[in-house]
Short mmCIF file of C-alpha atoms and ligand atoms in Angstrom, two decimals:
data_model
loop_
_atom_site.label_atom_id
_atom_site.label_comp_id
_atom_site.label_asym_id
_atom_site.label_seq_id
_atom_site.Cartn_x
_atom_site.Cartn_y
_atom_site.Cartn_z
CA UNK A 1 -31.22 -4.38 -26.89
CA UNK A 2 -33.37 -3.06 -29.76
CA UNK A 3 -31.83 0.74 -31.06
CA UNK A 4 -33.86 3.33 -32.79
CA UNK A 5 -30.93 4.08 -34.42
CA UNK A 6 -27.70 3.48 -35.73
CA UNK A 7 -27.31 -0.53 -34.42
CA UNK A 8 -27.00 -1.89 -31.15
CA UNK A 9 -24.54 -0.30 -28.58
CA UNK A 10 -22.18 -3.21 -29.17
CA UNK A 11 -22.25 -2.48 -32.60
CA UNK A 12 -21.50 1.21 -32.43
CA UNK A 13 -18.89 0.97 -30.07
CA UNK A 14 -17.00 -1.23 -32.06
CA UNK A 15 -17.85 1.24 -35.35
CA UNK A 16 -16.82 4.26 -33.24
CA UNK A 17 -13.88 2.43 -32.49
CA UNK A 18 -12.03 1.73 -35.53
CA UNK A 19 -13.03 5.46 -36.81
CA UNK A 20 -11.84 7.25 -33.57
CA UNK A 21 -10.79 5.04 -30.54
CA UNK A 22 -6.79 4.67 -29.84
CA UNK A 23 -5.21 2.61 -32.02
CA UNK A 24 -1.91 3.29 -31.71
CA UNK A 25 -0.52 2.61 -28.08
CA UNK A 26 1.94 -0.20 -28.16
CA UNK A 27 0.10 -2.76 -26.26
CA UNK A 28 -2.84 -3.00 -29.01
CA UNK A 29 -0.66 -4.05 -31.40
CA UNK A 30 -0.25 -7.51 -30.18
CA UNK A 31 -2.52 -10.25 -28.93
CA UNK A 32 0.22 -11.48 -26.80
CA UNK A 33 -1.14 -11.78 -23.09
CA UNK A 34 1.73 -11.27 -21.20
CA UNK A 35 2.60 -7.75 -23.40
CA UNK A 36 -1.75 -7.30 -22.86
CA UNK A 37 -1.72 -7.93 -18.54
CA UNK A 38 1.65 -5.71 -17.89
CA UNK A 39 0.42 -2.35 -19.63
CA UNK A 40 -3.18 -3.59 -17.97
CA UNK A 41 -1.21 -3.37 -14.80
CA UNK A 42 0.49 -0.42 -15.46
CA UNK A 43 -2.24 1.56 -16.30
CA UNK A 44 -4.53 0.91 -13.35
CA UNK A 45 -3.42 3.44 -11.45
CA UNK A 46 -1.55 5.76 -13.76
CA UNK A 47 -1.67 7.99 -17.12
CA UNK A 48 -1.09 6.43 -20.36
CA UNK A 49 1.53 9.02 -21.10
CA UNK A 50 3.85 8.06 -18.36
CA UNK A 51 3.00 4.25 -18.84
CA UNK A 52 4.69 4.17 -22.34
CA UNK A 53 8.21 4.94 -21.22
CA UNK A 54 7.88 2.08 -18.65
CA UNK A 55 6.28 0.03 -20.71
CA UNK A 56 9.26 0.01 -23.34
CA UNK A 57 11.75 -0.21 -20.66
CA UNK A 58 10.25 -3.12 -18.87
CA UNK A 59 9.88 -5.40 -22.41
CA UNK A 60 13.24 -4.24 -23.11
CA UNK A 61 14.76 -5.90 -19.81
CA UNK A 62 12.24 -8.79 -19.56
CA UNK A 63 10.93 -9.73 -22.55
CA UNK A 64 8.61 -11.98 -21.83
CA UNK A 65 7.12 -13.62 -18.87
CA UNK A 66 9.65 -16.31 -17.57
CA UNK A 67 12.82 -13.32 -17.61
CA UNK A 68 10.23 -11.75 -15.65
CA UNK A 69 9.48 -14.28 -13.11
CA UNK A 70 13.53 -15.38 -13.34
CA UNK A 71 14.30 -11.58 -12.07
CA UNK A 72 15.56 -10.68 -8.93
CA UNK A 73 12.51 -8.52 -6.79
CA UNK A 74 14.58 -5.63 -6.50
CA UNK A 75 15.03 -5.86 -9.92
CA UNK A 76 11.68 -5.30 -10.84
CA UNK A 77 10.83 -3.05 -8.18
CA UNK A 78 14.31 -0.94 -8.82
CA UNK A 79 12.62 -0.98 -12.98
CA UNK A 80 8.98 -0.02 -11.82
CA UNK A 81 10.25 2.68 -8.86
CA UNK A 82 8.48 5.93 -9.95
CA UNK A 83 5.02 4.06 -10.96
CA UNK A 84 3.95 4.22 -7.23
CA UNK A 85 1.53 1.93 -5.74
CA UNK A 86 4.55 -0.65 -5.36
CA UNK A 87 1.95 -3.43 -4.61
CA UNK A 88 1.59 -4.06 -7.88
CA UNK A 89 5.23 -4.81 -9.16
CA UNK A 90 5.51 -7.03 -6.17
CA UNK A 91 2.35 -9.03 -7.43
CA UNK A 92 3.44 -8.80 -11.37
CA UNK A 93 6.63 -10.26 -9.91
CA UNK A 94 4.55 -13.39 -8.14
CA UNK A 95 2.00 -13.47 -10.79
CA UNK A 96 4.58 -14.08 -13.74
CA UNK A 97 6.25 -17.12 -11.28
CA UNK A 98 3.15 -18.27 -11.03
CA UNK A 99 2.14 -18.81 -14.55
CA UNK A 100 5.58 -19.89 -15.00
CA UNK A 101 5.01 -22.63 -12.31
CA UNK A 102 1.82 -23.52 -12.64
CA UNK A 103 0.75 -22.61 -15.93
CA UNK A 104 3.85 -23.75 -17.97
CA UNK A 105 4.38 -20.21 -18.52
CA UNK A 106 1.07 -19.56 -21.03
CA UNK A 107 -1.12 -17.29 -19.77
CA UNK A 108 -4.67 -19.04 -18.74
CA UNK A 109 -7.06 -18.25 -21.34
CA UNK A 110 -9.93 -17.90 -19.28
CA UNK A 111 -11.07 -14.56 -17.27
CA UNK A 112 -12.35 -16.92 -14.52
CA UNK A 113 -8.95 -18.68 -14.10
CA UNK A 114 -6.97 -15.48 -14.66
CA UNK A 115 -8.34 -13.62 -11.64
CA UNK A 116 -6.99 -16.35 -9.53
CA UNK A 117 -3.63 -14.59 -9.97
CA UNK A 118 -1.93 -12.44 -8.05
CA UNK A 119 -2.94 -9.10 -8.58
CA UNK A 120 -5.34 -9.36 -10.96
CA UNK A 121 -9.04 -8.25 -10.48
CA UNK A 122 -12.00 -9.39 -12.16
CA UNK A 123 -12.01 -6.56 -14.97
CA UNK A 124 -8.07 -7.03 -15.49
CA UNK A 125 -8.95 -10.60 -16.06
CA UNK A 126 -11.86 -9.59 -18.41
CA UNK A 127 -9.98 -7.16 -20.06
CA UNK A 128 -6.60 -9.80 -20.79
CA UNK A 129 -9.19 -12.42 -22.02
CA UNK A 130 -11.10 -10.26 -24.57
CA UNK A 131 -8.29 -8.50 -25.96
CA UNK A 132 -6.12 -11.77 -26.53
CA UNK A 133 -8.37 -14.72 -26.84
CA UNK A 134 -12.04 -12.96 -27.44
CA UNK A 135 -13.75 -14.42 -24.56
CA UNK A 136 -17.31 -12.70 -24.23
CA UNK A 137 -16.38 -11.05 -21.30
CA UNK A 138 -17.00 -7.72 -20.09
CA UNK A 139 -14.88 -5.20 -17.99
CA UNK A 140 -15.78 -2.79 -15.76
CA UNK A 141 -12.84 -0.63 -14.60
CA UNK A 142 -13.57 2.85 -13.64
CA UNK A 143 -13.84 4.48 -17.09
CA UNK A 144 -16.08 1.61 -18.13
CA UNK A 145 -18.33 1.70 -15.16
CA UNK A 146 -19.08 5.76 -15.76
CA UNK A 147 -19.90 5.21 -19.63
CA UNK A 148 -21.99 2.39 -18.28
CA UNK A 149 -24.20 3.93 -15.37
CA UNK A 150 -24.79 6.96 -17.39
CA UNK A 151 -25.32 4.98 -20.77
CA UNK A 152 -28.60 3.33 -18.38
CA UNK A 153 -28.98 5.52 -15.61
CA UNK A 154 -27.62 3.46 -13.44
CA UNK A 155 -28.53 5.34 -10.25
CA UNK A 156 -27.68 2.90 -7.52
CA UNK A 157 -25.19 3.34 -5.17
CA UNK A 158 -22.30 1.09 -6.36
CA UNK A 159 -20.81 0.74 -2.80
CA UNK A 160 -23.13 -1.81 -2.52
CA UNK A 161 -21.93 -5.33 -3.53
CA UNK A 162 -25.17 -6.51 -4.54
CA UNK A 163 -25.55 -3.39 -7.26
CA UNK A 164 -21.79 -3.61 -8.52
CA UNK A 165 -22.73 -7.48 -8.99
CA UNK A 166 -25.86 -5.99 -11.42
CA UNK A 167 -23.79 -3.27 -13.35
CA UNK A 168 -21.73 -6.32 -13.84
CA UNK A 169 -24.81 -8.55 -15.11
CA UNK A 170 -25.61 -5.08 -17.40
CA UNK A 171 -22.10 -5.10 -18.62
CA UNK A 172 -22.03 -8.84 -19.57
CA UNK A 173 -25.90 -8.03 -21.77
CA UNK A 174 -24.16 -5.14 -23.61
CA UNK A 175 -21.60 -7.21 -25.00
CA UNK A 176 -21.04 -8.11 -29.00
CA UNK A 177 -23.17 -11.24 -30.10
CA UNK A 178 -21.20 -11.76 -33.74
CA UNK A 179 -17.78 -11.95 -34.97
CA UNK A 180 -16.68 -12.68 -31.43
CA UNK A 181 -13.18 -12.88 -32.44
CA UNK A 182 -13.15 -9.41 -33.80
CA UNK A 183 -15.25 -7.31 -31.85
CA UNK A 184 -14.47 -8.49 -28.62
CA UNK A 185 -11.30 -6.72 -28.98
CA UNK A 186 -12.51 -3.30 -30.48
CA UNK A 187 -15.78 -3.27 -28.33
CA UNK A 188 -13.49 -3.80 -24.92
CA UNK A 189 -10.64 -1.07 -26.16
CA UNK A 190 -13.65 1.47 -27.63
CA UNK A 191 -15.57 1.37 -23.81
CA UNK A 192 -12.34 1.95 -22.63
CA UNK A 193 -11.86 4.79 -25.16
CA UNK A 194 -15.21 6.32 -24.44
CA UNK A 195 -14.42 7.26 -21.01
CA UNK A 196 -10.77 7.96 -21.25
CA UNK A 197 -11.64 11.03 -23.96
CA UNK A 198 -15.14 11.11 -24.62
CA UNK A 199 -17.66 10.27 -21.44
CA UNK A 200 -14.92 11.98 -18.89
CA UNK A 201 -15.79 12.60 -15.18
CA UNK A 202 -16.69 16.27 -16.23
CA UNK A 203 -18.21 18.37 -18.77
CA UNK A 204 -18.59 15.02 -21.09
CA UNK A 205 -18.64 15.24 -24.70
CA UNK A 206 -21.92 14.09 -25.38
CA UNK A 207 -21.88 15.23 -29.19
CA UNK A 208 -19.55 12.86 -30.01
CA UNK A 209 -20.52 10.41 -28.18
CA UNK A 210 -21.97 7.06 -30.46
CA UNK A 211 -24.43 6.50 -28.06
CA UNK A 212 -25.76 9.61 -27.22
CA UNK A 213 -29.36 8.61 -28.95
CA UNK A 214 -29.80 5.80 -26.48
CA UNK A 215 -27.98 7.45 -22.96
CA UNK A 216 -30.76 8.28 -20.49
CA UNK A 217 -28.03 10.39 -18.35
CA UNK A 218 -27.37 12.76 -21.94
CA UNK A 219 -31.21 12.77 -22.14
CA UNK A 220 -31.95 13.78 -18.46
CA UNK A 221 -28.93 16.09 -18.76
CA UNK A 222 -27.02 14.67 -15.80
CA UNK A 223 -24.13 12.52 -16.91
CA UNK A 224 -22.12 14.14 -14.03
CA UNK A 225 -24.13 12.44 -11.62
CA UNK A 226 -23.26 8.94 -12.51
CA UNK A 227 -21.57 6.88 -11.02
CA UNK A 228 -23.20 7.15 -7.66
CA UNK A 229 -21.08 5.78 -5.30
CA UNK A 230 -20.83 6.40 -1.51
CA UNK A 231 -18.08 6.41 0.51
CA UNK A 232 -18.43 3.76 3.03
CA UNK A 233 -17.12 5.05 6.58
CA UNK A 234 -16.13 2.92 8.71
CA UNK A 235 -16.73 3.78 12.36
CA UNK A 236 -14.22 3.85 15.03
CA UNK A 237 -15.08 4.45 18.58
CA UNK A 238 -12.77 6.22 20.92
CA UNK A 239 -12.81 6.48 24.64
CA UNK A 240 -11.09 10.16 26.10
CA UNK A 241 -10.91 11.15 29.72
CA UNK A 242 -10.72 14.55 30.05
CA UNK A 243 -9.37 16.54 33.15
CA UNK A 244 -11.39 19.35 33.43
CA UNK A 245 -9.38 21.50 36.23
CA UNK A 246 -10.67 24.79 38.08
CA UNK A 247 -8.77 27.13 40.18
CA UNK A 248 -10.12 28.82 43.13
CA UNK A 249 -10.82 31.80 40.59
CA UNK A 250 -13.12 29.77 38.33
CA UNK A 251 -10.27 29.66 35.76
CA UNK A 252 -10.46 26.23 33.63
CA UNK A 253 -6.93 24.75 32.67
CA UNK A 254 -6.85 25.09 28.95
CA UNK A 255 -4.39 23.33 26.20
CA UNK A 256 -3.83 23.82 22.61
CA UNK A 257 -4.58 20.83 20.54
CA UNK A 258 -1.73 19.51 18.22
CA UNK A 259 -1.28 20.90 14.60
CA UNK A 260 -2.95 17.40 13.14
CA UNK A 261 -6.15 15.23 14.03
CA UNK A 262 -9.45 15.77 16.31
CA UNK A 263 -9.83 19.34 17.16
CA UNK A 264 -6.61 20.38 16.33
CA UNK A 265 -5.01 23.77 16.98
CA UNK A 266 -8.23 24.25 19.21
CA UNK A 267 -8.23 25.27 22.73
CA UNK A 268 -9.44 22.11 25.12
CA UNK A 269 -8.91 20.76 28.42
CA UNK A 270 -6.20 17.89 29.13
CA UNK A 271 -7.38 14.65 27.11
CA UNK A 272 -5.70 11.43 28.69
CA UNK A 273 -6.55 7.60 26.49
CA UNK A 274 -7.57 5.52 29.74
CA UNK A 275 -8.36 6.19 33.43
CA UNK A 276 -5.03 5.39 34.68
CA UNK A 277 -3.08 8.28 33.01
CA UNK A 278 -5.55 10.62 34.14
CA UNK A 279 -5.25 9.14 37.81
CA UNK A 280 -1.46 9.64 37.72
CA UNK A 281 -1.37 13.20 36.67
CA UNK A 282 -4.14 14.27 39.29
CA UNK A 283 -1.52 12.83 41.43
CA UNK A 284 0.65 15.31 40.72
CA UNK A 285 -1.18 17.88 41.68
CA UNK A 286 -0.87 19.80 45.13
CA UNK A 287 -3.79 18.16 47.70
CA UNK A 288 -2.77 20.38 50.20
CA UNK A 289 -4.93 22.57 49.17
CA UNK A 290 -8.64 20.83 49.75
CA UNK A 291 -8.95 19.56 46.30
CA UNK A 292 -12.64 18.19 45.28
CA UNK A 293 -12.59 15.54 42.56
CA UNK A 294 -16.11 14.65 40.55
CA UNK A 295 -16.90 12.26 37.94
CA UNK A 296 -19.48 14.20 35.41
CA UNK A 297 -21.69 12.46 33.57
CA UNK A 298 -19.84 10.83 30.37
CA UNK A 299 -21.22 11.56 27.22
CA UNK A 300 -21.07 11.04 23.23
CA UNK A 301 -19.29 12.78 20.90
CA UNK A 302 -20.48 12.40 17.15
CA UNK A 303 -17.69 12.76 13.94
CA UNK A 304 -17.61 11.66 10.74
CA UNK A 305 -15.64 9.05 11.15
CA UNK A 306 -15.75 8.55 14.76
CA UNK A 307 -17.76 8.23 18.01
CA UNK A 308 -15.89 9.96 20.71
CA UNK A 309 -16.53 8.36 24.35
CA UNK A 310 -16.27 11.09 26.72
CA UNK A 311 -15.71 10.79 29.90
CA UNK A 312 -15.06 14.24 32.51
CA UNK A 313 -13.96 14.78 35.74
CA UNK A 314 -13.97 17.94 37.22
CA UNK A 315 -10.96 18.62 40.07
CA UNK A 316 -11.88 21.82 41.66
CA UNK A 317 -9.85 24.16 44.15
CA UNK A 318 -6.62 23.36 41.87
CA UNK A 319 -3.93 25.99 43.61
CA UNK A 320 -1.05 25.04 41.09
CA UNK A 321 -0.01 27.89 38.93
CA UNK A 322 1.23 25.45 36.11
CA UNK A 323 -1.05 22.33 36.65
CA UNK A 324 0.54 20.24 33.50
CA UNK A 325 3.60 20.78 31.66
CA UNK A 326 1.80 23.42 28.94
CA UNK A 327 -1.57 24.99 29.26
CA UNK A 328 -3.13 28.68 30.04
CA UNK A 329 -5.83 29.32 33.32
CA UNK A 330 -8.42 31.02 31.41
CA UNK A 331 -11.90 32.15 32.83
CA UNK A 332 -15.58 31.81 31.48
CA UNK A 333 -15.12 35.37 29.95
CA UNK A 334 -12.07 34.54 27.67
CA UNK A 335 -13.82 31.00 26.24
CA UNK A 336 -15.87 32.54 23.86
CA UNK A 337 -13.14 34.52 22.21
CA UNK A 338 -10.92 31.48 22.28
CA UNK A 339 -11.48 28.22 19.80
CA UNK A 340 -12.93 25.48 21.83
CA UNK A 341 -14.57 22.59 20.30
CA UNK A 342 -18.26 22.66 20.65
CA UNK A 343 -18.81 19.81 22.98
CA UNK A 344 -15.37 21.24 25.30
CA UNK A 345 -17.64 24.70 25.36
CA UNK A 346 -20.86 22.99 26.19
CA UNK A 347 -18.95 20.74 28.94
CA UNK A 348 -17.74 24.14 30.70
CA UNK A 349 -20.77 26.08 30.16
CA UNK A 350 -22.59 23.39 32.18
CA UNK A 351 -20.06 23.25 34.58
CA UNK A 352 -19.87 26.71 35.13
CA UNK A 353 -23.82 26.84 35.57
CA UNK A 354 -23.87 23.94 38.41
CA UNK A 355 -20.90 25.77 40.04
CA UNK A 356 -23.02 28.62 40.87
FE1 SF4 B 401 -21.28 9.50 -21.67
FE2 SF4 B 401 -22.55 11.51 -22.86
FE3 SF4 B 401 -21.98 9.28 -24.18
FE4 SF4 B 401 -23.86 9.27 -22.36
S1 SF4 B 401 -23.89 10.42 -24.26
S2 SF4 B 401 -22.28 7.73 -22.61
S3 SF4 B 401 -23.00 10.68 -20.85
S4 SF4 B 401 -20.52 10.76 -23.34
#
């Protein structure tokens, strides 16, 4: 990449860097890979600040890989308890036996073969080689990725495999061409550096910023808008059968929905999860009294995350003051002051209309 000014972005990374990255956390002072992959670890999913503490403590017990991999799990897990995300002290645990059995207990100097271990991800793996054995390698953890999309405008939706795999081909034609064995190191800590205090999620500090003459999100003014990424939903379908009860009044047997979930706190009639519990409770109600049972028409409910299935039947001429264990008679004047969910309303409304 040709720069109007100042060198390529490689170039002034690594310059900005040395002048004003962190230098000074404990794990850049060594090249060693196991001290390199546990604060990695560590700080995936937690501040720097409270990393340090744990950091110390966990050399301090297990200084280097095999004491690790010797350890009891509880042991480690007892040492890491207040990190959170426990998954990842049980798979430091199996990755350091693993490079102790299979590896002689060195570290694999390649990203590639590192990311076969346990609980380490492609930019971990990136991240370990660069820093201890300057492999031209990039990373692309989440501060990395937002200097990256907004560096090139990198406007495609990263949910998508296929553009994560082409950030990642971006990534790997940004990185130093000379004096490997230097700047891999500086150029992988100063991306890092870049988003952790200057290209933040919000408000970034483009001024300072070493490659604000080439970013295309500082010249569009819209860093905020990058990284565009999606949530993917995934869709669950649900199936409800739902006892819609009338009294010789034209009252509609009405429940309140629990605290938590679909609808809840709302005012709806009795939802059952299959046929057969709504057979036994109509069971349980008087026939004595000419009872008229109808399937309705079933019909789809639309949410976010979920397709509701829903499938009515209307019992009519229900003489039982107290039809189900909780629940309120209310008439067609009292729904509209109540909270019903919308397709509950439309259900009764249409109900109500054939009644007549
Ligand atoms: Fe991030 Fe601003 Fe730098 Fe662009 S100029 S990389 S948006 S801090």
């Amino acid at each position: 990449m040709s720069e109007a000014m100042g060198g390529s972005v490689a170039e002034r990374v690594v310059a900005w860097q040395m002048a004003s990255g962190r230098n000074h956390l404990p794990w850049q002072q060594t090249r060693d890979p196991y001290r390199v992959w546990l604060s990695e670890i560590m700080l995936q999913q937690t501040q720097v600040s409270t990393v340090l503490d744990y950091y110390a403590r966990f050399l301090a017990r297990f200084p280097d890989v095999a004491a690790l991999a010797a350890a009891p799990q509880d042991e480690v897990m007892g040492l890491w308890s207040g990190l959170g995300y426990y998954t990842r002290a049980r798979n430091l645990h199996r990755c350091a036996q693993q490079v102790v059995s299979e590896h002689g207990g060195a570290f694999p100097r390649s990203a590639e073969v590192l990311a076969t271990l346990p609980g380490i991800g492609r930019s971990t793996a990136g991240a370990i080689a660069a820093f201890c054995f300057s492999q031209r390698v990039p990373i692309l953890d989440a501060n990395v990725r937002r200097v990256l999309t907004r560096l090139l405008g990198f406007d495609a939706d990263l949910a998508s495999a296929r553009n994560e795999k082409v950030l990642w081909e971006h990534a790997q034609a940004l990185l130093p061409v000379h004096d490997l064995e230097n700047a891999m190191p500086r150029y992988t800590q100063g991306l890092m550096d870049l988003g952790a205090t200057v290209c933040v999620p919000r408000a970034p500090r483009c001024e300072l910023c070493p490659l604000n003459h080439s970013c295309v999100a500082f010249k569009k003014g819209d860093p905020e808008r990058y990284p565009v990424k999606t949530r993917k939903l995934s869709r669950r379908s649900e199936s409800w059968q739902l006892l819609v009860l009338r009294n010789p009044q034209g009252q509609v047997w009405l429940q309140r929905r629990p605290g938590t979930g679909i609808w809840a706190g709302m005012h709806c009639v009795p939802i059952f999860e299959d046929s057969a519990s709504l057979h036994r409770c109509m069971e349980t109600l008087p026939s004595a009294s000419g009872l008229s049972v109808q399937e309705l028409q079933p019909f789809v409910h639309v949410l976010t995350h979920r397709d509701l299935h829903l499938h009515p039947v209307l019992v009519t001429g229900v003489a039982a003051a107290q039809p189900t264990e909780d629940g309120e008679w209310l008439g067609a004047g009292q729904w509209s002051s109540i909270g019903l969910p919308a397709p509950i309303r439309k259900l009764l409304d249409t109900t109500q209309a054939s009644l007549w």
